[in-house]
Amino acid sequence: MPVKFLLIWMLCVVLNRTDAYDFRYHNYSQITNFLHNIAAIYPMKATVFDIGKTEGGRSLWAIAISAYAPDRHVLLRPEVKYIGNMHGNEVVGLELLLSLIEYLLTSNDNQVVELINRSRIWIMPTMNPDGLELSRYGDCSTTNGRYTLNNIDLNRNFPDYFGTQLASPIRALETEAIMSWIGAVPFVLSANFHGGAFVINIPYDRYYIGKQSISSDDDVYQVLAKSYMTRIGEMSRFCDIKNDEVGTAVHGADWYEIIGSMQDYGYLNYGTIEMTMEISCCKYPTEDLLMPYWNVNRDAMIELLFQAQRGVKGLILNEYSQPIPFTQIMIDDRRPVINVTPLGEFWRILLPGVYTLKVFFRGYEVHRQPIVIQDVLIQLNLTIIIPQVAYVPYSFQPIRILSAFVTNSVQSLSLSYTLILLSLTLCTMK
């Protein structure tokens, strides 16, 4: 294409794009145009993926952003994701994510440049575009647009760890799409943006063992959640203190128990640090509040993305520099264990301290070593060599599956074992 025509084409794209910084609400068509237009402007830093289809036939768009190779997984580069609008009538998170996309791609801020150089950031502005189209401007509290077109609450629709019956016997198309996505990409950190309250919800969303609502990674969750809430605390002025839920970090089950949440599913089955951000007391506030919400949340959203750089990452290889299938890592006795990717990679978000890293092959411990996490946002980078003589003998033993709960150290998962195998055999979106 001649240079002059290329310049004219790029100018047309810029002039016709849907700009998130005008701080107005966007419908599904406008969201679609925005994502594709901005990816066309920044093709070296952004790629749009169609994760799946909704009940109404709409695409679940996710944009992947990185300073290099946004279209594929890169060895040891952490993958993180933000999702908005899971409930179609909770729209503030959607608009913040559109603004965040543009900010990440256009800002020359040193922190942003460093962030996209060190990670690949996935953003799905709306997980429920069908519900979005049914929601109502200015509606703070009703359920109009909350559900899918076949009346499913997506945050009650993910497989329960122990196989407890869900509210709906139907698995939504949207749920299936997200399950395939998170089974294919080794996400280290994830946040899901909701509205209707002003709290940060952390695992667990249900009581699995007695009244146990606290996960093994509660120290990490508390630091991340309280840091975010502290940064945006002034937004509580838009809440009704008498009637709205306003607080800091809360274990989901202690707030109100639900079964089938997305955050528990991602955490228990893949070890992803998953958080649910309730950031607006009104679900669909007036447009004049979008700019204040963005101004307050922007730095907190960036800071949270950086947390994927905490802790330890590395490779588990044999003496021939080959990945070892069916390998997992555990830090101390923290559950869940983390599946090593087909490339031999692992990540674990940790606070500074001294830990014991254990390596399991087919459920049998084959290696352990002490590790020291010193710096807050610089990961300890390890390459651990496991000689074949240490793990091959276990190839002839029955596979042991390590439970996510310490009280039952070895058991069969109620969730289909094929999902765990999927996480070991896929690591990039095609």
Coordinates of C-alpha atoms in Angstrom, one line a residue:
M1 CA 0.0 0.0 0.0
P2 CA 1.5 3.4 -0.9
V3 CA 2.5 5.5 2.1
K4 CA 0.1 8.3 1.4
F5 CA -2.9 5.9 1.3
L6 CA -1.6 4.2 4.5
L7 CA -1.5 7.6 6.3
I8 CA -5.0 8.4 5.1
W9 CA -6.3 5.0 6.3
M10 CA -4.8 5.5 9.7
L11 CA -6.2 9.0 10.0
C12 CA -9.7 7.6 9.1
V13 CA -9.4 5.0 11.8
V14 CA -8.4 7.6 14.4
L15 CA -11.2 9.9 13.4
N16 CA -13.8 7.2 13.5
R17 CA -12.8 5.3 16.6
T18 CA -15.0 5.1 19.7
D19 CA -13.0 7.0 22.3
A20 CA -13.3 5.8 25.9
Y21 CA -12.1 9.2 27.2
D22 CA -15.3 10.9 26.3
F23 CA -16.7 9.3 29.5
R24 CA -20.0 8.1 28.1
Y25 CA -21.6 4.7 28.2
H26 CA -21.0 2.3 25.3
N27 CA -23.3 -0.3 23.9
Y28 CA -22.1 -3.6 22.4
S29 CA -21.6 -2.3 18.9
Q30 CA -19.6 0.7 20.1
I31 CA -17.5 -1.6 22.3
T32 CA -16.8 -3.9 19.4
N33 CA -15.8 -0.9 17.2
F34 CA -13.6 0.6 19.9
L35 CA -11.6 -2.6 20.5
H36 CA -11.0 -3.4 16.8
N37 CA -10.2 0.2 15.9
I38 CA -7.6 0.6 18.7
A39 CA -6.0 -2.7 17.9
A40 CA -5.7 -1.6 14.3
I41 CA -4.0 1.6 15.5
Y42 CA -1.6 -0.3 17.8
P43 CA -1.1 -3.7 16.1
M44 CA 2.3 -4.3 17.7
K45 CA 0.8 -3.9 21.2
A46 CA -2.7 -5.1 21.0
T47 CA -4.6 -8.1 19.6
V48 CA -8.4 -8.7 19.8
F49 CA -9.6 -12.3 20.5
D50 CA -13.1 -13.7 20.1
I51 CA -13.3 -15.9 23.3
G52 CA -16.7 -17.3 22.5
K53 CA -20.3 -16.5 21.8
T54 CA -23.2 -15.5 24.1
E55 CA -26.7 -17.0 24.1
G56 CA -27.7 -14.1 21.8
G57 CA -24.8 -14.7 19.4
R58 CA -22.6 -11.8 20.4
S59 CA -18.9 -12.3 20.6
L60 CA -17.1 -12.2 24.0
W61 CA -14.2 -9.9 23.0
A62 CA -11.0 -9.8 24.9
I63 CA -8.0 -7.6 24.0
A64 CA -4.5 -8.7 24.9
I65 CA -2.0 -5.9 25.5
S66 CA 1.8 -6.1 25.7
A67 CA 4.8 -4.2 24.5
Y68 CA 5.7 -7.2 22.3
A69 CA 3.9 -10.3 20.9
P70 CA 0.4 -9.6 22.3
D71 CA -0.9 -12.4 20.1
R72 CA 0.9 -15.2 21.8
H73 CA 2.3 -16.5 25.1
V74 CA 5.9 -15.7 25.8
L75 CA 8.1 -17.9 28.0
L76 CA 7.8 -16.8 31.7
R77 CA 5.9 -13.6 30.8
P78 CA 3.1 -13.5 33.3
E79 CA -0.5 -13.4 32.0
V80 CA -3.1 -11.3 33.9
K81 CA -6.7 -10.5 33.1
Y82 CA -9.5 -8.0 34.0
I83 CA -13.1 -8.8 33.3
G84 CA -16.1 -6.5 33.6
N85 CA -19.8 -6.5 33.3
M86 CA -20.3 -10.1 34.3
H87 CA -23.7 -8.9 35.5
G88 CA -25.0 -7.0 32.5
N89 CA -26.5 -4.2 34.6
E90 CA -23.2 -3.4 36.5
V91 CA -21.5 -1.1 34.0
V92 CA -19.0 1.1 35.8
G93 CA -16.3 -1.6 35.5
L94 CA -16.9 -1.9 31.8
E95 CA -16.3 1.7 31.2
L96 CA -13.2 1.8 33.4
L97 CA -11.8 -1.1 31.4
L98 CA -12.3 0.7 28.1
S99 CA -10.5 3.7 29.5
L100 CA -7.8 1.5 30.9
I101 CA -7.2 -0.1 27.5
E102 CA -6.7 3.3 25.9
Y103 CA -4.5 4.4 28.7
L104 CA -2.2 1.4 28.5
L105 CA -1.8 1.8 24.8
T106 CA -1.4 5.6 24.6
S107 CA 0.3 6.6 27.9
N108 CA 4.1 7.4 28.0
D109 CA 4.1 7.1 31.8
N110 CA 7.2 5.1 32.9
Q111 CA 5.1 2.9 35.1
V112 CA 2.8 1.9 32.3
V113 CA 5.7 1.3 29.9
E114 CA 7.3 -1.0 32.5
L115 CA 4.0 -2.8 33.1
I116 CA 3.3 -3.7 29.5
N117 CA 7.0 -4.7 29.0
R118 CA 6.8 -7.2 31.8
S119 CA 3.4 -8.8 31.3
R120 CA 0.6 -9.6 28.9
I121 CA -2.7 -8.0 30.0
W122 CA -6.0 -9.3 28.9
I123 CA -9.1 -7.2 29.3
M124 CA -12.6 -8.3 28.6
P125 CA -14.8 -5.2 29.0
T126 CA -18.1 -7.2 29.0
M127 CA -18.7 -10.8 29.9
N128 CA -22.4 -10.4 29.5
P129 CA -23.1 -8.2 26.5
D130 CA -26.6 -9.6 26.1
G131 CA -27.5 -8.5 29.6
L132 CA -25.9 -5.1 29.0
E133 CA -28.3 -4.4 26.1
L134 CA -31.2 -5.0 28.5
S135 CA -29.9 -2.9 31.4
R136 CA -31.2 0.6 32.1
Y137 CA -29.4 3.9 32.5
G138 CA -29.6 5.3 36.0
D139 CA -30.9 2.0 37.5
C140 CA -29.0 1.6 40.8
S141 CA -30.5 -1.5 42.3
T142 CA -32.8 -3.7 40.2
T143 CA -31.9 -6.9 38.3
N144 CA -32.8 -5.7 34.8
G145 CA -30.1 -7.0 32.6
R146 CA -28.2 -8.9 35.3
Y147 CA -28.7 -12.4 33.8
T148 CA -28.0 -14.0 30.5
L149 CA -30.8 -14.3 27.9
N150 CA -31.7 -17.7 29.3
N151 CA -31.9 -16.2 32.8
I152 CA -28.6 -17.5 34.3
D153 CA -26.6 -15.7 36.9
L154 CA -23.0 -16.2 35.5
N155 CA -21.5 -15.8 39.0
R156 CA -23.5 -18.8 40.2
N157 CA -22.7 -21.0 37.1
F158 CA -19.1 -22.2 37.4
P159 CA -18.5 -25.8 38.5
D160 CA -18.3 -26.2 42.3
Y161 CA -15.1 -27.8 43.6
F162 CA -17.0 -30.5 45.5
G163 CA -19.7 -30.9 42.8
T164 CA -22.5 -29.2 44.8
Q165 CA -25.6 -28.5 42.6
L166 CA -25.8 -25.1 41.2
A167 CA -28.8 -22.7 41.0
S168 CA -29.2 -23.5 37.3
P169 CA -28.7 -27.0 35.8
I170 CA -27.7 -25.4 32.5
R171 CA -24.1 -24.3 31.8
A172 CA -24.2 -21.0 30.0
L173 CA -22.4 -20.5 26.8
E174 CA -20.7 -17.5 28.4
T175 CA -19.5 -19.7 31.3
E176 CA -18.2 -22.4 28.9
A177 CA -16.2 -19.8 27.0
I178 CA -14.5 -18.4 30.1
M179 CA -13.7 -21.9 31.3
S180 CA -12.0 -22.7 28.0
W181 CA -10.1 -19.4 28.1
I182 CA -8.7 -19.7 31.6
G183 CA -7.9 -23.4 30.9
A184 CA -5.8 -22.3 27.9
V185 CA -3.9 -19.4 29.4
P186 CA -1.9 -19.7 32.6
F187 CA -3.3 -16.6 34.3
V188 CA -1.3 -15.5 37.4
L189 CA -3.7 -12.7 38.6
S190 CA -7.3 -11.8 37.8
A191 CA -9.9 -9.2 38.9
N192 CA -13.6 -9.2 38.1
F193 CA -15.3 -5.7 38.3
H194 CA -18.8 -5.6 39.7
G195 CA -21.1 -2.9 41.1
G196 CA -23.8 -2.6 43.7
A197 CA -21.5 -2.3 46.7
F198 CA -18.2 -0.8 47.7
V199 CA -16.0 -3.7 48.9
I200 CA -13.2 -6.0 47.6
N201 CA -14.4 -9.6 47.7
I202 CA -11.7 -12.3 48.2
P203 CA -11.9 -16.2 48.4
Y204 CA -13.7 -18.1 49.5
D205 CA -17.2 -17.3 48.2
R206 CA -18.6 -20.4 49.9
Y207 CA -17.8 -22.5 53.0
Y208 CA -16.1 -25.6 51.8
I209 CA -14.9 -27.1 55.1
G210 CA -17.1 -26.2 58.0
K211 CA -17.1 -22.4 58.3
Q212 CA -13.8 -22.1 56.6
S213 CA -13.8 -18.9 54.4
I214 CA -10.1 -18.1 54.5
S215 CA -7.7 -19.4 51.8
S216 CA -4.1 -20.4 52.1
D217 CA -3.2 -17.2 50.3
D218 CA -5.1 -14.9 52.6
D219 CA -2.0 -12.9 53.4
V220 CA -1.6 -12.0 49.7
Y221 CA -5.2 -11.3 49.2
Q222 CA -5.4 -9.0 52.2
V223 CA -2.5 -6.9 51.1
L224 CA -3.7 -6.6 47.5
A225 CA -7.3 -5.9 48.4
K226 CA -6.6 -3.4 51.1
S227 CA -4.2 -1.5 48.9
Y228 CA -6.8 -1.2 46.2
M229 CA -9.5 -0.1 48.6
T230 CA -7.3 2.4 50.3
R231 CA -6.5 4.1 47.0
I232 CA -10.2 4.5 46.0
G233 CA -11.7 5.0 49.4
E234 CA -13.0 8.4 48.7
M235 CA -15.5 6.9 46.2
S236 CA -17.6 5.9 49.2
R237 CA -19.0 9.4 49.2
F238 CA -21.3 8.2 46.3
C239 CA -22.7 5.5 48.6
D240 CA -25.6 5.5 51.1
I241 CA -23.8 4.6 54.3
K242 CA -27.1 3.4 55.9
N243 CA -28.2 1.1 53.0
D244 CA -25.2 0.2 50.9
E245 CA -22.6 -2.4 51.6
V246 CA -19.5 -0.3 52.3
G247 CA -16.3 -1.7 53.8
T248 CA -12.8 -3.0 52.8
A249 CA -11.7 -6.5 52.1
V250 CA -14.2 -9.2 52.9
H251 CA -14.2 -13.0 52.4
G252 CA -17.1 -13.7 50.1
A253 CA -18.7 -16.4 52.2
D254 CA -18.7 -14.1 55.3
W255 CA -20.4 -11.4 53.3
Y256 CA -23.0 -13.7 51.7
E257 CA -22.4 -17.3 50.6
I258 CA -22.7 -18.3 46.9
I259 CA -22.0 -21.5 45.1
G260 CA -20.5 -21.5 41.6
S261 CA -18.5 -18.3 41.6
M262 CA -16.0 -17.5 38.9
Q263 CA -13.3 -16.4 41.4
D264 CA -13.4 -19.6 43.4
Y265 CA -13.3 -21.7 40.2
G266 CA -10.2 -19.9 38.9
Y267 CA -8.4 -20.0 42.2
L268 CA -9.1 -23.6 43.3
N269 CA -8.5 -25.2 39.9
Y270 CA -5.7 -23.1 38.5
G271 CA -4.2 -21.2 41.5
T272 CA -4.9 -17.8 39.9
I273 CA -5.1 -15.1 42.5
E274 CA -8.7 -14.0 41.8
M275 CA -10.5 -11.0 43.3
T276 CA -13.9 -9.5 42.8
M277 CA -14.0 -5.7 42.9
E278 CA -17.3 -4.1 43.9
I279 CA -16.5 -0.5 43.0
S280 CA -19.8 1.4 42.7
C281 CA -22.7 1.3 45.0
C282 CA -25.0 2.3 42.1
K283 CA -24.9 -0.4 39.4
Y284 CA -25.7 2.0 36.5
P285 CA -25.0 5.5 37.7
T286 CA -25.3 8.7 35.6
E287 CA -22.5 9.5 33.2
D288 CA -21.2 12.5 35.1
L289 CA -19.7 10.0 37.6
L290 CA -17.6 8.1 35.1
M291 CA -14.8 10.6 35.1
P292 CA -14.5 10.6 38.9
Y293 CA -14.6 6.8 39.0
W294 CA -11.8 6.6 36.4
N295 CA -9.6 9.3 38.1
V296 CA -9.8 7.4 41.4
N297 CA -9.5 3.9 40.1
R298 CA -6.8 4.3 37.4
D299 CA -3.7 4.1 39.6
A300 CA -5.2 1.4 41.7
M301 CA -5.9 -0.7 38.6
I302 CA -2.3 -0.2 37.4
E303 CA -0.9 -1.0 40.8
L304 CA -2.9 -4.2 41.0
L305 CA -1.7 -5.4 37.6
F306 CA 1.9 -5.0 38.9
Q307 CA 1.2 -7.6 41.6
A308 CA 1.7 -10.4 39.1
Q309 CA 5.4 -9.5 39.4
R310 CA 5.5 -10.5 43.1
G311 CA 6.9 -13.8 44.4
V312 CA 8.6 -16.5 42.4
K313 CA 8.5 -17.8 38.9
G314 CA 10.6 -20.3 37.1
L315 CA 11.0 -23.5 35.0
I316 CA 10.8 -27.1 36.0
L317 CA 13.0 -29.2 33.6
N318 CA 14.8 -32.5 33.5
E319 CA 18.5 -32.8 32.9
Y320 CA 17.9 -32.6 29.1
S321 CA 16.2 -29.1 29.5
Q322 CA 12.8 -30.7 28.7
P323 CA 9.6 -29.9 30.5
I324 CA 8.2 -32.6 32.7
P325 CA 4.5 -33.4 32.2
F326 CA 2.1 -33.7 35.1
T327 CA 4.3 -31.5 37.4
Q328 CA 3.0 -29.2 40.1
I329 CA 4.5 -26.9 42.6
M330 CA 3.4 -26.1 46.2
I331 CA 4.7 -23.3 48.5
D332 CA 4.9 -24.6 52.1
D333 CA 1.5 -26.2 52.6
R334 CA -0.4 -23.6 50.7
R335 CA -3.3 -24.9 48.6
P336 CA -4.1 -25.1 45.8
V337 CA -1.1 -26.5 44.1
I338 CA 0.0 -24.9 40.8
N339 CA 0.1 -26.9 37.6
V340 CA 3.3 -26.3 35.7
T341 CA 2.7 -25.3 32.0
P342 CA 3.6 -27.5 29.1
L343 CA 6.7 -25.3 28.7
G344 CA 7.7 -26.0 32.2
E345 CA 6.7 -22.6 33.7
F346 CA 5.2 -21.7 37.0
W347 CA 4.4 -18.5 38.9
R348 CA 3.4 -17.9 42.5
I349 CA 2.5 -14.5 44.0
L350 CA 4.1 -14.2 47.5
L351 CA 4.9 -11.5 50.0
P352 CA 8.5 -11.1 51.1
G353 CA 9.5 -13.9 53.4
V354 CA 11.1 -17.4 53.6
Y355 CA 9.2 -20.4 52.1
T356 CA 9.7 -24.0 51.1
L357 CA 9.1 -24.7 47.4
K358 CA 8.0 -28.3 46.7
V359 CA 7.8 -30.0 43.3
F360 CA 5.3 -32.8 42.7
F361 CA 5.2 -35.3 39.8
R362 CA 1.9 -37.1 39.3
G363 CA 1.1 -36.1 42.9
Y364 CA 4.4 -37.4 44.5
E365 CA 7.0 -35.0 45.9
V366 CA 10.2 -35.2 43.9
H367 CA 12.0 -32.0 45.0
R368 CA 12.0 -29.3 47.7
Q369 CA 14.1 -26.3 48.4
P370 CA 14.0 -23.2 50.6
I371 CA 13.4 -19.8 48.8
V372 CA 13.7 -16.3 50.0
I373 CA 11.5 -13.5 48.6
Q374 CA 13.1 -10.2 49.3
D375 CA 11.9 -7.5 46.9
V376 CA 8.2 -6.6 46.6
L377 CA 7.9 -6.4 42.8
I378 CA 10.9 -8.3 41.5
Q379 CA 10.3 -12.0 41.2
L380 CA 12.7 -14.6 42.2
N381 CA 13.5 -16.4 39.0
L382 CA 14.4 -20.1 39.3
T383 CA 15.3 -23.0 37.0
I384 CA 14.9 -26.3 38.8
I385 CA 16.4 -29.4 37.3
I386 CA 14.7 -32.7 38.3
P387 CA 16.8 -35.7 37.0
Q388 CA 14.8 -38.4 35.4
V389 CA 15.9 -40.9 38.1
A390 CA 13.9 -38.8 40.6
Y391 CA 10.6 -38.9 38.9
V392 CA 10.4 -41.6 36.3
P393 CA 9.7 -44.4 39.0
Y394 CA 6.4 -42.6 39.8
S395 CA 5.3 -43.0 36.2
F396 CA 4.2 -46.6 37.1
Q397 CA 2.2 -45.5 40.2
P398 CA -1.4 -44.4 40.2
I399 CA -1.8 -40.6 39.8
R400 CA -2.5 -38.9 43.1
I401 CA -4.4 -35.6 42.9
L402 CA -3.6 -33.1 45.6
S403 CA -6.7 -31.4 47.1
A404 CA -7.0 -27.7 47.4
F405 CA -7.7 -28.2 51.1
V406 CA -5.1 -29.3 53.6
T407 CA -7.6 -31.3 55.6
N408 CA -7.9 -33.8 52.8
S409 CA -4.3 -34.0 51.4
V410 CA -5.0 -36.5 48.7
Q411 CA -8.4 -37.1 47.1
S412 CA -10.1 -37.3 43.8
L413 CA -11.4 -34.0 42.6
S414 CA -15.1 -33.8 42.0
L415 CA -14.3 -31.5 39.0
S416 CA -13.6 -33.5 35.8
Y417 CA -10.0 -34.5 35.7
T418 CA -9.9 -33.5 32.0
L419 CA -10.0 -29.9 33.1
I420 CA -6.7 -30.3 35.0
L421 CA -5.2 -32.1 32.0
L422 CA -6.3 -29.2 29.8
S423 CA -4.4 -26.8 31.9
L424 CA -1.3 -28.9 31.5
T425 CA -1.6 -29.3 27.7
L426 CA -2.6 -25.8 26.6
C427 CA -1.1 -22.5 27.3
T428 CA -1.7 -20.2 24.4
M429 CA -4.8 -18.9 22.6
K430 CA -4.9 -19.9 19.0

